[in-house]
Tab-separated table of C-alpha atoms in Angstrom:
chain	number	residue	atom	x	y	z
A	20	UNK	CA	110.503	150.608	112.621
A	21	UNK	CA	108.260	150.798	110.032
A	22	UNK	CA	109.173	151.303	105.966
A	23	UNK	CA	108.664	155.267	106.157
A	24	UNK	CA	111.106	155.657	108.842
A	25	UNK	CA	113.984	153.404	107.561
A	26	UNK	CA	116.974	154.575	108.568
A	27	UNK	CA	120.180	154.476	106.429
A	28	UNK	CA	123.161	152.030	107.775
A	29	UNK	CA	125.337	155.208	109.209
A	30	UNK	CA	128.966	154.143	109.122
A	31	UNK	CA	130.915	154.202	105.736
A	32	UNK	CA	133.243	150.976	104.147
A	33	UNK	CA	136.639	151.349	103.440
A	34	UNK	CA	138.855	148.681	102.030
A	35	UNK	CA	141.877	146.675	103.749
A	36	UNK	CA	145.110	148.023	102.605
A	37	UNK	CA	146.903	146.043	100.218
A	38	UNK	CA	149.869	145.293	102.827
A	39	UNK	CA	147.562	143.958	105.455
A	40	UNK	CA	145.175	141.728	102.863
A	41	UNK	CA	148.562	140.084	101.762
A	42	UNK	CA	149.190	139.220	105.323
A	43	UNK	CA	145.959	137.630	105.796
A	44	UNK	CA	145.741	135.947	103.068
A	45	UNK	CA	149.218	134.268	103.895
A	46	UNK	CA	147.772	133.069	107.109
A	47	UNK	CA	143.963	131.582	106.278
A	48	UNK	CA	143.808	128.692	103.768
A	49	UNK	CA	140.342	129.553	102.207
A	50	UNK	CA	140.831	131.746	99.257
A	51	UNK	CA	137.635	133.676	99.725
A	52	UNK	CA	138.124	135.333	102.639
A	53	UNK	CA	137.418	138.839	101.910
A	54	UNK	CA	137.202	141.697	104.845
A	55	UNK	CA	136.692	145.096	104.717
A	56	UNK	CA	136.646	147.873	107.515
A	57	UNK	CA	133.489	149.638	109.057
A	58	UNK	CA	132.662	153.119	110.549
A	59	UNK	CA	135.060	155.145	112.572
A	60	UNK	CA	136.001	152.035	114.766
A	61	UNK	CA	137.042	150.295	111.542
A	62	UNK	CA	135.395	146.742	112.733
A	63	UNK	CA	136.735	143.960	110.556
A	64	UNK	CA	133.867	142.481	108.599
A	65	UNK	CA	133.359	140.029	105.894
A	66	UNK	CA	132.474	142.114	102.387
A	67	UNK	CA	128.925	140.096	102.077
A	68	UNK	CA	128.127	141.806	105.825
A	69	UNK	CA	127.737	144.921	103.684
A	70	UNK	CA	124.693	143.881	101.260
A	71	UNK	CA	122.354	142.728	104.568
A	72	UNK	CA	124.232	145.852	107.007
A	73	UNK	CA	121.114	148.463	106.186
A	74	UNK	CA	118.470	145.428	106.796
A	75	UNK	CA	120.017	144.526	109.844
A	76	UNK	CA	120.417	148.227	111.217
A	77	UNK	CA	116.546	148.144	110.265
A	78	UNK	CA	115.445	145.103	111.643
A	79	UNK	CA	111.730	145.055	113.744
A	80	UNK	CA	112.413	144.802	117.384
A	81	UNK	CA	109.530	143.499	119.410
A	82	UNK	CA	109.628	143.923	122.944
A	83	UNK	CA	109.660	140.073	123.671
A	84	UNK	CA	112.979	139.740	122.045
A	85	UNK	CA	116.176	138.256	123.880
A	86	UNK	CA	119.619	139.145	122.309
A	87	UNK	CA	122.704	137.133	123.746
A	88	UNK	CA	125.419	139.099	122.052
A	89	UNK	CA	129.266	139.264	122.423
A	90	UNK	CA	132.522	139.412	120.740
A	91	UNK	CA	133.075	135.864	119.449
A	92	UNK	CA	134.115	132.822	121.519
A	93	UNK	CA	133.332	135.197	124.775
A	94	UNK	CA	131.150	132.039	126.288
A	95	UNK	CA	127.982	133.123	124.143
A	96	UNK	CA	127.042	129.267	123.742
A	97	UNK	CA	126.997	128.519	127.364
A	98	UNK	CA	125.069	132.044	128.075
A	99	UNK	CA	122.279	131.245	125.298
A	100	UNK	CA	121.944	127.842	126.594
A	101	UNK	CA	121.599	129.311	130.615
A	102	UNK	CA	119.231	132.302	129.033
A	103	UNK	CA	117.069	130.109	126.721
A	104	UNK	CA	116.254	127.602	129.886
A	105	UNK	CA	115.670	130.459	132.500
A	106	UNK	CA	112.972	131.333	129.988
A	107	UNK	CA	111.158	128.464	128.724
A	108	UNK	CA	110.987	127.359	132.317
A	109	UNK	CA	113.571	124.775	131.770
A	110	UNK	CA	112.643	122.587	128.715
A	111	UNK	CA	115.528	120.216	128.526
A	112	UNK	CA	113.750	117.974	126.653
A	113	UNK	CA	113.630	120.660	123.708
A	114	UNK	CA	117.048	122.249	125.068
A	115	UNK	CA	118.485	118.480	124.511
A	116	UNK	CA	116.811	117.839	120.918
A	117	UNK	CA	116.455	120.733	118.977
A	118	UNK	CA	120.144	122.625	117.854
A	119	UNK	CA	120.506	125.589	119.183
A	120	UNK	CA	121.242	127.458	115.485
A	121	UNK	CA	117.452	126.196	115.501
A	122	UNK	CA	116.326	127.888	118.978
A	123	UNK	CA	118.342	131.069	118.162
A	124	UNK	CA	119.244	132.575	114.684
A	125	UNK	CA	122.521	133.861	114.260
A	126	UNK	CA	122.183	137.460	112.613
A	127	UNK	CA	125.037	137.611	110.530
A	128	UNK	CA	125.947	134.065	110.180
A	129	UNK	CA	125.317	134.338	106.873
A	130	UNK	CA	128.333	136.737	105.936
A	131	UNK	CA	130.667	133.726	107.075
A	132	UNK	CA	129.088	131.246	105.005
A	133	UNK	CA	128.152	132.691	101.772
A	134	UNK	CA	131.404	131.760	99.757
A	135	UNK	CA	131.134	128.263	101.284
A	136	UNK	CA	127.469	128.111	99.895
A	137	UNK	CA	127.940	128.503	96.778
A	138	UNK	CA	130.564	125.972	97.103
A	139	UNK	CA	128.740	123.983	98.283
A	140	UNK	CA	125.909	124.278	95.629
A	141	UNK	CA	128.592	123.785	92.440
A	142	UNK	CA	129.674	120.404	94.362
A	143	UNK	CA	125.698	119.258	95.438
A	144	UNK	CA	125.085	116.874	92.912
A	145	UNK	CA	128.709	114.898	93.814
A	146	UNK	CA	127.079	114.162	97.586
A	147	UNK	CA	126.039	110.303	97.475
A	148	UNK	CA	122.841	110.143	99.460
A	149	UNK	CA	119.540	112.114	98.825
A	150	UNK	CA	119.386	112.080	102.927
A	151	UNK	CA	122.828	113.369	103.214
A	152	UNK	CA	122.444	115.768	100.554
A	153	UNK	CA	118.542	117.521	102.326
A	154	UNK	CA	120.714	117.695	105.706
A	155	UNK	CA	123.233	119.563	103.579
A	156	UNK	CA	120.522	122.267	102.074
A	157	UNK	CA	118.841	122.551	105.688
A	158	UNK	CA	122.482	123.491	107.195
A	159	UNK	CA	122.845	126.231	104.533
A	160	UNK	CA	119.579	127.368	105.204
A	161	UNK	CA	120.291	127.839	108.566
A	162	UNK	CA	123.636	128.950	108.047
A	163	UNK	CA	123.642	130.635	104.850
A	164	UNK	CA	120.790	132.870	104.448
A	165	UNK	CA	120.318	136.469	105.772
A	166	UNK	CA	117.957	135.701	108.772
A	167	UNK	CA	115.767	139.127	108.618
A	168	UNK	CA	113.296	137.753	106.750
A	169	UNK	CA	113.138	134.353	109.197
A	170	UNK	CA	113.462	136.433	112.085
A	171	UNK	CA	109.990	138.310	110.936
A	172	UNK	CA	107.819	134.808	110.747
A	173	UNK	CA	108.952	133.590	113.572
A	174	UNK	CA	106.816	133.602	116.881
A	175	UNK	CA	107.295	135.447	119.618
A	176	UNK	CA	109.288	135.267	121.889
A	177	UNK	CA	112.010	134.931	119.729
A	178	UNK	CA	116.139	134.433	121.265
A	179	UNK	CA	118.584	135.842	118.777
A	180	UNK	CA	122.494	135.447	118.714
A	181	UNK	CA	124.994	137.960	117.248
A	182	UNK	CA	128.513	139.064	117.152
A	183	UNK	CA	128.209	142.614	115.954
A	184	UNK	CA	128.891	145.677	117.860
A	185	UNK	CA	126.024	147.231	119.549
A	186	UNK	CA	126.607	149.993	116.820
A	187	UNK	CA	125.571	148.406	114.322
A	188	UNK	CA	122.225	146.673	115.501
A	189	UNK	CA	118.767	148.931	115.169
A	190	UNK	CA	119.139	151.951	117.604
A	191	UNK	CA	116.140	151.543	119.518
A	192	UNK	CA	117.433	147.809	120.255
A	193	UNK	CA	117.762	148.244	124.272
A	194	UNK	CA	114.610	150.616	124.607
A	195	UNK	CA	112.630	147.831	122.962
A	196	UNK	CA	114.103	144.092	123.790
A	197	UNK	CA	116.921	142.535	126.226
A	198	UNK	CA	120.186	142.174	125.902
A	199	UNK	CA	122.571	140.093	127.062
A	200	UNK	CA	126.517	141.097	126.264
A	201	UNK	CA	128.880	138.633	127.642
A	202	UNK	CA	132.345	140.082	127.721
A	203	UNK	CA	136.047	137.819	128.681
A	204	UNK	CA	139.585	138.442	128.924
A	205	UNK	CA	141.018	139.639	125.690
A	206	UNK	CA	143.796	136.821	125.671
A	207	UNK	CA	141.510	134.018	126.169
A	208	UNK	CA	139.276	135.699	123.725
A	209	UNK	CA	142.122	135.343	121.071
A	210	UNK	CA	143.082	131.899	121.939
A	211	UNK	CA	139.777	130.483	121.506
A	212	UNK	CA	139.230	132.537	117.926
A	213	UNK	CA	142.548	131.243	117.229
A	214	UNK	CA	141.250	127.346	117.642
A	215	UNK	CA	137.845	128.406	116.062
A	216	UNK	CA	139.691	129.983	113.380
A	217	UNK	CA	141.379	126.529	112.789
A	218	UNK	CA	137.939	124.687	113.341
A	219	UNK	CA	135.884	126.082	110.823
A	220	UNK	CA	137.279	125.362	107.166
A	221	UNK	CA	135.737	128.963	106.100
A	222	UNK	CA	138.469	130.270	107.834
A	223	UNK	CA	141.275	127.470	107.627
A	224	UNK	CA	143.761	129.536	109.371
A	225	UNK	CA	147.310	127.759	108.744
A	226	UNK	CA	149.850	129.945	111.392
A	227	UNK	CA	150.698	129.254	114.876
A	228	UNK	CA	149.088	131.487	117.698
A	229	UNK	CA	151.772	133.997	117.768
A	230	UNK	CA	150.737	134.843	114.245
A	231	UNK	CA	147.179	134.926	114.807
A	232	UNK	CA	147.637	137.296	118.108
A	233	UNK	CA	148.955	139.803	115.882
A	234	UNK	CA	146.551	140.208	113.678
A	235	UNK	CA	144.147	140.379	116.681
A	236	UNK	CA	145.947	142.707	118.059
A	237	UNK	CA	146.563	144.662	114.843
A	238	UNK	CA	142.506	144.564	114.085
A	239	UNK	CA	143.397	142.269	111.421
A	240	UNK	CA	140.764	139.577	112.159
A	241	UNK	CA	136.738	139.675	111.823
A	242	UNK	CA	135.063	142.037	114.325
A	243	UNK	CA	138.409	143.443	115.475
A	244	UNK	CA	139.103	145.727	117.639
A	245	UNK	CA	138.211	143.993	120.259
A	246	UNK	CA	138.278	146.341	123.026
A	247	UNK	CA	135.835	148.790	120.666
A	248	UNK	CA	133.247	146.077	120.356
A	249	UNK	CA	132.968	145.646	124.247
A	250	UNK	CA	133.331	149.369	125.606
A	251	UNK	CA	130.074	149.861	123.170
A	252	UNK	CA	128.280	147.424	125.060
A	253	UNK	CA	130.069	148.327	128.768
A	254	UNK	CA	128.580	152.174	127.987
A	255	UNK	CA	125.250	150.480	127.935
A	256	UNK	CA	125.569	148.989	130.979
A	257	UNK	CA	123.183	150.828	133.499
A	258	UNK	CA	120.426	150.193	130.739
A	259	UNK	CA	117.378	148.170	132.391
A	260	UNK	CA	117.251	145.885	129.492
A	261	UNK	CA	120.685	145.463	128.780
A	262	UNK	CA	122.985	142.920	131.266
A	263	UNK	CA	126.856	142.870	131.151
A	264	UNK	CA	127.913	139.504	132.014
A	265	UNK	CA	131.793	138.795	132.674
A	266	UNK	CA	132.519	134.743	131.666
A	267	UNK	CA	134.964	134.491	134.406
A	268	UNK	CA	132.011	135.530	136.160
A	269	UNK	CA	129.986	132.637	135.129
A	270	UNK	CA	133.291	130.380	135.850
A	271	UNK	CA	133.908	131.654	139.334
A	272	UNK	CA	130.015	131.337	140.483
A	273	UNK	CA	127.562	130.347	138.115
A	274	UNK	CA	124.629	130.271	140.485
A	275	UNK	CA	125.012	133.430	141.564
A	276	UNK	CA	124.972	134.436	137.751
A	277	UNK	CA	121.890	131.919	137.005
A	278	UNK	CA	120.381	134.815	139.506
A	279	UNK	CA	121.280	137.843	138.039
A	280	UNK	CA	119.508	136.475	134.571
A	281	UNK	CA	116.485	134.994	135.958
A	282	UNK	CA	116.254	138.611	137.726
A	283	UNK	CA	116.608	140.449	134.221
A	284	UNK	CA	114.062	137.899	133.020
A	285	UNK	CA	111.498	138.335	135.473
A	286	UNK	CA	112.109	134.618	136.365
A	287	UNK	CA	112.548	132.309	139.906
A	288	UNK	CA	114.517	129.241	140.280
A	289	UNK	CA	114.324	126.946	142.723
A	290	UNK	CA	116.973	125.136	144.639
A	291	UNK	CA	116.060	121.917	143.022
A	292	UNK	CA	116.093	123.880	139.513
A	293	UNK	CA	119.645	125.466	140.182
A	294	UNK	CA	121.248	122.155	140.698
A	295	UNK	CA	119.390	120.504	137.979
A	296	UNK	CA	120.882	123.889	135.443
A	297	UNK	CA	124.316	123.827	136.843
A	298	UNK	CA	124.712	120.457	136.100
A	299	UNK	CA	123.156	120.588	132.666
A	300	UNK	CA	125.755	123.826	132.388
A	301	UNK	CA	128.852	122.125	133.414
A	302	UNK	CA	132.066	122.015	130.992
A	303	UNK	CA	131.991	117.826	130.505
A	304	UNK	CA	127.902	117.869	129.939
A	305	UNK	CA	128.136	120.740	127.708
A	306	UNK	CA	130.857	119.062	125.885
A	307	UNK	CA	128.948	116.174	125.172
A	308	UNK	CA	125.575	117.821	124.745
A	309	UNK	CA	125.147	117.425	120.602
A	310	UNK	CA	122.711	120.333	120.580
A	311	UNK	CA	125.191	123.304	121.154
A	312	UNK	CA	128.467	121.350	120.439
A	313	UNK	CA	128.337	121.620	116.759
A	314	UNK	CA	129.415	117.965	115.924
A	315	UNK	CA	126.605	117.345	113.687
A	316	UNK	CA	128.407	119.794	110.843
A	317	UNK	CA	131.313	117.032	110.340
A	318	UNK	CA	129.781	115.382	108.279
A	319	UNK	CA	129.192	118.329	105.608
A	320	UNK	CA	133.342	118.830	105.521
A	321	UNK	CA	132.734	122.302	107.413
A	322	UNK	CA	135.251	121.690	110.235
A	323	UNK	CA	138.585	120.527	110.879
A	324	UNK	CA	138.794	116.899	112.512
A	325	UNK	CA	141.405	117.926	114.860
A	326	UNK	CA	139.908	120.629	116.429
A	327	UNK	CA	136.723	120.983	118.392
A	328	UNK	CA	133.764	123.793	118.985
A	329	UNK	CA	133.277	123.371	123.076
A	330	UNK	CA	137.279	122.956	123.557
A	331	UNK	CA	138.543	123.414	127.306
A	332	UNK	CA	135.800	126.235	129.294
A	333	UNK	CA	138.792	127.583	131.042
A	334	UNK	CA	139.654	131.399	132.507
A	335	UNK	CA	143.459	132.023	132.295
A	336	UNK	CA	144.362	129.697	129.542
A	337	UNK	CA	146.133	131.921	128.205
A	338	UNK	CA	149.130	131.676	130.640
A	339	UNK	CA	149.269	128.313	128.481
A	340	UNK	CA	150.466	129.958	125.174
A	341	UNK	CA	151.969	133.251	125.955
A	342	UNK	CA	155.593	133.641	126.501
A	343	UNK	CA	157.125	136.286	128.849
A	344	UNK	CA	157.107	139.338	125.802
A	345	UNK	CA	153.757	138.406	124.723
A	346	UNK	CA	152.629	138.512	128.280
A	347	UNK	CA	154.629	142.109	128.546
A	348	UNK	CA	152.814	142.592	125.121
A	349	UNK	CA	149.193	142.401	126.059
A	350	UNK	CA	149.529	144.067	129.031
A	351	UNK	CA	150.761	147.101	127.375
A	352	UNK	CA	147.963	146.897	124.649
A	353	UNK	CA	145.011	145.980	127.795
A	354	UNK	CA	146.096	149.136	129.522
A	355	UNK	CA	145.954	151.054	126.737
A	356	UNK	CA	142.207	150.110	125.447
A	357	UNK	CA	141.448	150.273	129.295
A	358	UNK	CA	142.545	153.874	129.670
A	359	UNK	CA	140.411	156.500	130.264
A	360	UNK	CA	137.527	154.052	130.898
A	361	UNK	CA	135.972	152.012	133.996
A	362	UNK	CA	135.883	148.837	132.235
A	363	UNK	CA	137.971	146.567	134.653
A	364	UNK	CA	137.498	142.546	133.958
A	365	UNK	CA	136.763	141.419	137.665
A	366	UNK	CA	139.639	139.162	137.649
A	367	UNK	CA	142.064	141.757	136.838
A	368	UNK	CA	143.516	144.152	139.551
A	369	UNK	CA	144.425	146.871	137.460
């Protein structure tokens, strides 16, 4: 997409009504927080999204590039971590070593942690250590920076994570690169933001679940409506380089998924590889593997000590929190987003 054919970002801002920002504001701790709504969907963003949204919409897709992209806390971790070994013929030694914000750039990371960077940057010269304070600069680089113009020096091939809708990512994304969408039920999806939302102190939510469900339910929380953000991708589906993955999917039979993506990725894997990735995959390795389980940002105050990033890897955990009239609840609100459209999650039977 070169300069002459830049394309304007298509879908207008409008702001949060006054009611609704009151609400949220009650229910996150960090004062910043600042969302607005985008194009006819109205997705829940954060306001600094907006500056980078055009760049983004405009970003250089080569046809090496591998997206892994979802709604958040859909398994995306796991499914980089399975997609960037299928493809670099099962490095674990670099898999093991090198943090996966490092192997994969997260597009719009940046929109979550501007407010906490400049923070951050007013408080620098309080952090006792020089050592302590470089790691601190190097996780706002990472973390903090719009990645377009890292994402156009890096080599090829480059893996790239992201939350946003399909919508809003350069149009000729799928006739260009792969894509991988992983998709998961809607009430384990909001349990898991709910404990992420409570992890990460750029959030600090301070309500029980029940409160957070209805603002996920209400579109109230970033990249709402959730059902919106999938369907895009689910409409994509039959696309030979885009794969829907379902997480219970990958919970049920993850070999048989391990197939599907070394399939989209031109790739073979051996018995003796399977075994060797299924056990690097499973829940208790993961949890413990310090490249994707975010443990390392403790010690920069960026996360809560009682909560953590890889929590329980579970389908249906959900039946854990929901009481009879939230369980009535969402499956009103599931039917309805499911209506008039073949999206089915393989676990449901309706």
């Amino acid at each position: 997409m070169g300069e002459n054919k830049r394309l304007r970002f298509p879908f207008d801002v409008e702001e949060i009504e006054p009611e609704e920002k009151m609400e949220i504001k009650r229910l996150f701790n960090y004062p910043k927080i600042d969302l607005v709504r985008v194009g006819p969907k109205g997705y829940v963003m954060s306001r600094p999204y907006i500056e980078h949204a055009e760049n983004i919409y405009n970003l250089p897709i080569r046809p090496t590039d591998v997206y892994v992209a979802s709604f958040q806390r859909a398994g995306t971790t796991w499914t980089q971590e399975l997609v960037w070994l299928l493809a670099n013929d099962f490095d674990y030694e670099t898999a093991l070593s090198v943090p996966i914000t490092h192997r994969y750039p997260f597009l719009e990371v940046f929109m979550l942690f501007a407010e906490w960077k400049n923070d951050c940057l007013k408080n620098i010269d309080k952090v006792e250590s020089i050592e302590k304070k470089e790691k601190l600069l190097k996780m706002l680089e990472v973390n903090a920076q719009p990645v377009t113009e890292k994402l156009a020096a890096m080599p090829s091939p480059r893996f790239i994570k992201t939350h946003l809708p399909m919508s809003f990512l350069p149009p000729n994304i799928v006739d260009t690169a792969k894509v991988i969408y992983i998709a998961r039920d809607a009430r384990d999806i909001a349990i898991s933001n709910y404990h992420h939302a409570r992890l990460f102190k750029i959030f600090d939510f301070a309500g029980e679940f029940k409160d957070f469900w209805e603002l996920f339910i209400n579109d109230r929380y970033i990249q709402t409506p959730y059902f919106e953000h999938v369907k895009e991708a689910w409409n994509m589906r039959h696309h030979p380089n885009m794969l829907f993955l379902f997480y219970e999917e990958l919970k049920k039979d993850l070999p048989a998924v391990v197939r599907r993506v070394a399939s989209f990725l031109g790739k073979e894997v051996t018995e003796k590889q399977m075994t060797r990735l299924c056990d690097h995959l499973s829940f208790d390795n993961f949890k413990k593997n310090k490249a994707v389980n975010y443990e390392d940002m403790r010690e920069f105050d960026v996360i809560s000590p009682n909560e953590t990033f890889i929590r329980k890897g579970k389908a249906n955990g959900w039946r854990d929190y929901f009481d009879e009239d939230m369980t009535r609840q969402a499956e009103r609100w599931i039917a309805d987003n499911l209506r008039g459209t073949d999206l089915r999650f393989p676990h449901m039977t309706s």
